[in-house]
mmCIF file of C-alpha atoms in Angstrom:
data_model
loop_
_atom_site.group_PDB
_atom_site.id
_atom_site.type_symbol
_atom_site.label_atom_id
_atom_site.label_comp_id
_atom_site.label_asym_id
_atom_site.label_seq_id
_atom_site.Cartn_x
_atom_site.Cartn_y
_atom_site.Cartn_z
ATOM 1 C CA UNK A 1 57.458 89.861 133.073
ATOM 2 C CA UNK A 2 55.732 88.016 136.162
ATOM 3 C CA UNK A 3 58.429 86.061 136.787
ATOM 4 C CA UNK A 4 59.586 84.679 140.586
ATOM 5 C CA UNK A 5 63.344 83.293 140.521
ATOM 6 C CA UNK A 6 63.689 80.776 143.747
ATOM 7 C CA UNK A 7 66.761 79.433 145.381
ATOM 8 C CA UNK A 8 68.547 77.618 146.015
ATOM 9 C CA UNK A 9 67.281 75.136 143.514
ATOM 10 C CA UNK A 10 68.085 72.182 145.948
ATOM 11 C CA UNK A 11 69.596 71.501 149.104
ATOM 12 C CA UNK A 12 70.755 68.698 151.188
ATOM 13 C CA UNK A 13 71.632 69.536 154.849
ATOM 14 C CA UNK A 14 72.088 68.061 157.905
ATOM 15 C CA UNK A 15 69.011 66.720 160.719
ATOM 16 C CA UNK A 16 68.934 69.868 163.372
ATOM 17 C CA UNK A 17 70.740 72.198 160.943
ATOM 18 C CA UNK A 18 68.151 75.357 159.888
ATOM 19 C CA UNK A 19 67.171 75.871 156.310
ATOM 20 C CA UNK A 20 66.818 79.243 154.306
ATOM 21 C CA UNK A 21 65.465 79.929 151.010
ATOM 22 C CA UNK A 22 63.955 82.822 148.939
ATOM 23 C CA UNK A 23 61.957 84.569 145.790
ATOM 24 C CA UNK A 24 62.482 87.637 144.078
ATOM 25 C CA UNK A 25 61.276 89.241 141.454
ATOM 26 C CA UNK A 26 61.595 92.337 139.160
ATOM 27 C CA UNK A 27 57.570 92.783 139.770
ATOM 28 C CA UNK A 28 55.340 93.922 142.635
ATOM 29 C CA UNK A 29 53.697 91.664 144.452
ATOM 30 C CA UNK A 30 50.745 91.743 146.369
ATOM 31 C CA UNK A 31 50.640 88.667 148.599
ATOM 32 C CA UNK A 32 53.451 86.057 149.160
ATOM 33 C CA UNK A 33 52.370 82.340 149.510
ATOM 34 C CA UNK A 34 54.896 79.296 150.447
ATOM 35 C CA UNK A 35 54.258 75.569 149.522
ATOM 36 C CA UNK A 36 55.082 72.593 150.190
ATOM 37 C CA UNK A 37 54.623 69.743 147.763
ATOM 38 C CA UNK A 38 55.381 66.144 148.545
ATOM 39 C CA UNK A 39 55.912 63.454 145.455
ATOM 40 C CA UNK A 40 52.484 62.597 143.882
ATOM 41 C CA UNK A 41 50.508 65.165 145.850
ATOM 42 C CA UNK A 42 49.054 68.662 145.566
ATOM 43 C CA UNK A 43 50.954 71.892 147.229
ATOM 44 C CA UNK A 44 49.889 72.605 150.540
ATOM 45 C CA UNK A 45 49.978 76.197 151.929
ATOM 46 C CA UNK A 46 52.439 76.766 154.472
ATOM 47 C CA UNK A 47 52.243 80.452 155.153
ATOM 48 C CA UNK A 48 50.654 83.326 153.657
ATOM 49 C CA UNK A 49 52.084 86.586 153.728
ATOM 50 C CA UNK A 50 49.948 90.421 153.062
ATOM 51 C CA UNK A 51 51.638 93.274 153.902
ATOM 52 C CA UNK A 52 55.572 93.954 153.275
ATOM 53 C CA UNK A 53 57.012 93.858 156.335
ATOM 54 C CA UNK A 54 55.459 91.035 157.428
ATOM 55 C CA UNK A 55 56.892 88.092 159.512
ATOM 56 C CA UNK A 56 55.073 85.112 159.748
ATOM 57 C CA UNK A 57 55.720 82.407 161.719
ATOM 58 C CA UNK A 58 54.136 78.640 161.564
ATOM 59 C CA UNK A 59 55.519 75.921 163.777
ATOM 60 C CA UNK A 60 59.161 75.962 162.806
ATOM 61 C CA UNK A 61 58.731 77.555 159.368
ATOM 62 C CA UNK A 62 58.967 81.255 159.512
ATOM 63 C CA UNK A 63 58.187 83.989 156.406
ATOM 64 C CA UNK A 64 58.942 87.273 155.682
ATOM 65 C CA UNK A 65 57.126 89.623 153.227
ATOM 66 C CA UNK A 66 59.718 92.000 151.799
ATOM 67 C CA UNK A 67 59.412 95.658 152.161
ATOM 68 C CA UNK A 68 60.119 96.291 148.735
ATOM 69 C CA UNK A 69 57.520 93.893 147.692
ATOM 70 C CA UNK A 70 59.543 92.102 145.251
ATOM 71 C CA UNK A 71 60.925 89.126 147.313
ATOM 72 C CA UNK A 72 60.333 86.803 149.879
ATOM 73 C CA UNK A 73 61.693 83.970 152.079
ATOM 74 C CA UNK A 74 61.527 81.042 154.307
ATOM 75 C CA UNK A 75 63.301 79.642 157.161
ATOM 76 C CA UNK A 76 63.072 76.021 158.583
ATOM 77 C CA UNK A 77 65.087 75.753 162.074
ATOM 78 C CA UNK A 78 65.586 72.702 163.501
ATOM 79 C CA UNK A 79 65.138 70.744 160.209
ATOM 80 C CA UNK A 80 63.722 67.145 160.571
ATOM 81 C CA UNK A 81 63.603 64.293 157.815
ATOM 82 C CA UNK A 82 59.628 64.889 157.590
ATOM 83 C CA UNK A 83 60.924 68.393 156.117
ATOM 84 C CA UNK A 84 61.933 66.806 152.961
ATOM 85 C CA UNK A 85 59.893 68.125 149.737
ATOM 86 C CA UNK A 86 59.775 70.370 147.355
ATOM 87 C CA UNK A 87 59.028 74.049 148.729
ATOM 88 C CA UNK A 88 57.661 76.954 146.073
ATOM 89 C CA UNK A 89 57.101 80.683 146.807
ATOM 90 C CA UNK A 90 53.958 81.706 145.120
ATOM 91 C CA UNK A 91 53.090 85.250 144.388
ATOM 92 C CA UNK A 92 50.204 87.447 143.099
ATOM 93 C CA UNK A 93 50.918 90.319 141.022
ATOM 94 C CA UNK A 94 50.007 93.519 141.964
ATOM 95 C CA UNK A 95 48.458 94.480 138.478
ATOM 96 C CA UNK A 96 46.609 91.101 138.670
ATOM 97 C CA UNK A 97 44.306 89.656 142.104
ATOM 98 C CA UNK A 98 44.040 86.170 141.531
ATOM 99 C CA UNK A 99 46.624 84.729 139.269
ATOM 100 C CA UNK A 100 48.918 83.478 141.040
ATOM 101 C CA UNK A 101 52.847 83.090 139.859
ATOM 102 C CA UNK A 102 55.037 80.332 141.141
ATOM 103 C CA UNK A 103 59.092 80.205 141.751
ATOM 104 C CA UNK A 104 60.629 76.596 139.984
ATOM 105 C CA UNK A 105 60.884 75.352 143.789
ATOM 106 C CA UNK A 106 63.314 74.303 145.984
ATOM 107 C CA UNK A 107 64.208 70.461 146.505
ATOM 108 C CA UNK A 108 65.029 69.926 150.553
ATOM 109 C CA UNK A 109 66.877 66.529 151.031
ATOM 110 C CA UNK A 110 67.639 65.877 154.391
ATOM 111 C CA UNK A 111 70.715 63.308 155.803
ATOM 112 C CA UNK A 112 69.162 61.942 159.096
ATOM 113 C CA UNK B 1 35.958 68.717 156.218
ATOM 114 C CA UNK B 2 36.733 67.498 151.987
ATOM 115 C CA UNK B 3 39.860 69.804 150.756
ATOM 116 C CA UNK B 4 39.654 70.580 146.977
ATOM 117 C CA UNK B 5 38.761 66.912 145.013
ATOM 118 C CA UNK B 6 40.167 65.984 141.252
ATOM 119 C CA UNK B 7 39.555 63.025 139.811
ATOM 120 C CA UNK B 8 41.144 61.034 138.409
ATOM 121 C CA UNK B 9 44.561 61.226 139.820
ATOM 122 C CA UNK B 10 46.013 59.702 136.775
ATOM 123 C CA UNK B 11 44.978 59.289 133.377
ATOM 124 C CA UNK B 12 46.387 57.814 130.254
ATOM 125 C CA UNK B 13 45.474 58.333 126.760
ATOM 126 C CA UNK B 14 46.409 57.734 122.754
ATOM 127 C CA UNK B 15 47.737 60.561 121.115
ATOM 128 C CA UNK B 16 44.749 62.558 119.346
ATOM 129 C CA UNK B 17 42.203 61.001 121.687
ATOM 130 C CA UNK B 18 40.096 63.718 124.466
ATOM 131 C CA UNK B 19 41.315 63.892 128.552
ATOM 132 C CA UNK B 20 38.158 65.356 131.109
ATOM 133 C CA UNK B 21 39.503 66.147 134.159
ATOM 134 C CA UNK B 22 37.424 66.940 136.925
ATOM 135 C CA UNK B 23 38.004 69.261 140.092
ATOM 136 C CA UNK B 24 35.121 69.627 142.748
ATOM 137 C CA UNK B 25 36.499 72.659 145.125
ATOM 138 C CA UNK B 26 36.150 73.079 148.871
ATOM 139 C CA UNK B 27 32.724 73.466 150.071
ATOM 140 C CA UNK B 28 31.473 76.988 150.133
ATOM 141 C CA UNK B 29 34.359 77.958 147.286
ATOM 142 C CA UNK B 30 32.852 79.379 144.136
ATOM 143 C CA UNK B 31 36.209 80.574 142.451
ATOM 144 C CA UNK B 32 38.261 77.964 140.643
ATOM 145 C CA UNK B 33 41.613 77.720 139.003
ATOM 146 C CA UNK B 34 43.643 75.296 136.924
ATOM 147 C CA UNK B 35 47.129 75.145 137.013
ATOM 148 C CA UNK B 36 50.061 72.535 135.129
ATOM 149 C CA UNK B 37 52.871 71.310 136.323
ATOM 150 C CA UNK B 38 55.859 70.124 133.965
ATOM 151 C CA UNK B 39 58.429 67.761 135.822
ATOM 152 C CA UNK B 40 60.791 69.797 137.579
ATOM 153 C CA UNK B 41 58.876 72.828 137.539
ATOM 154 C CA UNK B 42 56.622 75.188 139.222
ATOM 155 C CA UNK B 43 52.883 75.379 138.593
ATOM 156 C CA UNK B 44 51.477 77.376 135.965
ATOM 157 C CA UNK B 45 48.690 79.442 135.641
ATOM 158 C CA UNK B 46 46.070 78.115 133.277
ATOM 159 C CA UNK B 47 42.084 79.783 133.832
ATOM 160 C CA UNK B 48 40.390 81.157 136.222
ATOM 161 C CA UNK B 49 36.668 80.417 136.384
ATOM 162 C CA UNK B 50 33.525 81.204 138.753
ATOM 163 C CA UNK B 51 30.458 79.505 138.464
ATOM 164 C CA UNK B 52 29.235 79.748 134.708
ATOM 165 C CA UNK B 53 31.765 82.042 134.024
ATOM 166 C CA UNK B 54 35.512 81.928 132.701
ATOM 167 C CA UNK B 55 36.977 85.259 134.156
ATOM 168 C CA UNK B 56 40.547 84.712 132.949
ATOM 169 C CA UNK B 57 41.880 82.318 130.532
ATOM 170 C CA UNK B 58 45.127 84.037 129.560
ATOM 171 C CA UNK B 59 47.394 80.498 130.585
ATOM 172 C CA UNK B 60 45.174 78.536 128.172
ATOM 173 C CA UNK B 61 46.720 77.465 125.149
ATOM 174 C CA UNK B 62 44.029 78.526 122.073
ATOM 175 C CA UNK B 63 43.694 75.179 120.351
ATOM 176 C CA UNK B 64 42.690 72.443 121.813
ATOM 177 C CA UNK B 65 41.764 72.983 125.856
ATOM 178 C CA UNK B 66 38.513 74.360 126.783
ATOM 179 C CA UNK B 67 37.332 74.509 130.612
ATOM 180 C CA UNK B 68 33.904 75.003 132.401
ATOM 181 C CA UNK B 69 32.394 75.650 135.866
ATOM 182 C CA UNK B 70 29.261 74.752 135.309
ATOM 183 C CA UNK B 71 25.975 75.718 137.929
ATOM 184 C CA UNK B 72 25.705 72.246 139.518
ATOM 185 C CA UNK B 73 28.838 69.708 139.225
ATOM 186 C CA UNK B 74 32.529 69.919 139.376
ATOM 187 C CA UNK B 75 34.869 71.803 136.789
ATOM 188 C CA UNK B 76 36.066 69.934 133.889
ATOM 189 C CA UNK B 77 39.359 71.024 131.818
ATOM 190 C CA UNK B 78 39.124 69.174 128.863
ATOM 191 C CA UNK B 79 42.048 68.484 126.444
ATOM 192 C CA UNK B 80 40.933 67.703 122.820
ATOM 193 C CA UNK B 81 43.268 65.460 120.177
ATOM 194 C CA UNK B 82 45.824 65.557 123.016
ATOM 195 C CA UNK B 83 49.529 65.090 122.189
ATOM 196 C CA UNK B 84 52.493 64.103 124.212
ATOM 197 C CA UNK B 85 53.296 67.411 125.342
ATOM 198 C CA UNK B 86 50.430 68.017 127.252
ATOM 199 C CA UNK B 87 51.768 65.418 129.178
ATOM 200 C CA UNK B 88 51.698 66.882 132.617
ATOM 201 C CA UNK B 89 50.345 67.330 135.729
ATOM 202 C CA UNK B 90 47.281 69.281 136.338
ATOM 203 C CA UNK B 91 46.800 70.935 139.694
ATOM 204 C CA UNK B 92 42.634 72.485 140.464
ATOM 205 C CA UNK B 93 42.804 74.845 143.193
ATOM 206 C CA UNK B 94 39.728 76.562 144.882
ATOM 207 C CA UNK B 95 39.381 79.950 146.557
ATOM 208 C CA UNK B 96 36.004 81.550 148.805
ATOM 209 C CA UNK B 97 36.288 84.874 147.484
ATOM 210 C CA UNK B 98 36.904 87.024 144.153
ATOM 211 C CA UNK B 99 40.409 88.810 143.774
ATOM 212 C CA UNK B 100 41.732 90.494 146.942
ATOM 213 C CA UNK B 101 45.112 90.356 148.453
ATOM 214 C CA UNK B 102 43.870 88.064 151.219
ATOM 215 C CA UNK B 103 42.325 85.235 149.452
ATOM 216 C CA UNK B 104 44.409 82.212 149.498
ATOM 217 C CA UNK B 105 44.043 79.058 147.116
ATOM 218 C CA UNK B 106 43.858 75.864 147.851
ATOM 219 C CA UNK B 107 44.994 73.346 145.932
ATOM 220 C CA UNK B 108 43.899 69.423 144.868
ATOM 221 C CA UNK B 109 46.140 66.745 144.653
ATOM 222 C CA UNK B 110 46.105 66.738 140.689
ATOM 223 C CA UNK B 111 45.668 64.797 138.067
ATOM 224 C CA UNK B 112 48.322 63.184 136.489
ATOM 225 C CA UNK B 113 47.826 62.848 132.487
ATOM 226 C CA UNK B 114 50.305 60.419 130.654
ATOM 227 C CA UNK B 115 49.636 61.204 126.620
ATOM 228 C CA UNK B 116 51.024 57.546 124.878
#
């Protein structure tokens, strides 16, 4: 099935220290999103990702699309308290355009 | 610049009574999409909809929740006799275009429904 497995499920590192996390998946995928969700609010798109192969960078965060379409992931560097959340990987199957199909998300705690 | 609106952003109700919740997407966004969220887990798909039509309801449970895009107004996802399982929270997002690899959603800040 469409399913994404994420992880780690959570993490708690250190202020400065760089962050890494990914998706994969048994299925194609057409288009690799990342979120960020904060407590009580909406996800927010970090980066989007279209073509495998891709590397994406935004501010800090950086992306990668991978070639074999099935998996993704994210880097923080530097990591700041403001980076704490929750962080999903979204995908969109290749045998479907718009649905998308979201990991189970990884907590980011951060020790300042 | 408005992002993608829901209202309200939390809701209670009896068991066995109706929930409306309301999503008004970005400006110039005809392509809606309704997602839930249990605690501690990621979003998942519910419908799809464009204006006056539902394109893709496959996440929709069959009893009970219906949804709408109507011409003029927001979308409504509306839970009948709710129960406390549909306890949850429900994300809207909006897109400007039909499927293609490069559309991205955006999504509301949700509405939070609390079934007593």
């Amino acid at each position: 099935g469409q399913q994404l497995n994420q992880s780690p499920q959570s993490m708690f590192i250190q202020e400065g220290e760089d962050v890494s996390m990914n998706c994969t998946s048994s299925s194609i995928f057409n288009t690799w999103l990342w979120y960020k969700q904060d407590p009580g609010e909406g996800p927010v798109l970090l980066i989007a990702l279209y073509k495998a192969g891709e590397l994406t960078s935004n501010g800090r965060l950086t992306a990668q699309f991978g070639i074999t379409r099935k998996d993704s992931f994210l880097n923080i560097s530097a990591s700041i308290p403001s980076d704490v959340g929750i962080y999903f990987c979204a995908g969109r199957p290749e045998e479907y355009g718009n649905k998308l199909v979201f990991g189970a998300g990884t907590i980011l705690r951060v020790k300042s | 610049n408005a992002g993608v609106m829901q209202n309200p952003r939390h809701l209670v109700r009896r068991r066995g009574q109706e929930a409306r919740l309301r999503c008004s997407p970005m400006k110039g966004h005809s392509h809606v999409y309704w997602y839930r969220q249990l605690p501690e887990e990621g979003l998942k798909f519910m419908v799809y909809l464009q204006k006056e039509n539902i394109i893709d309801e496959s996440g929709m449970p069959k009893e009970r929740f219906s949804a709408e895009f109507p011409k003029e107004g927001p979308s409504i996802l509306r839970i009948q006799q709710v129960v406390r399982g549909d306890s949850a929270a429900y994300f809207c997002a909006s897109s400007p275009r039909g499927p293609s690899i490069t559309d991205t959603q955006y999504f509301g800040p949700g509405t939070r429904l609390t079934v007593l």
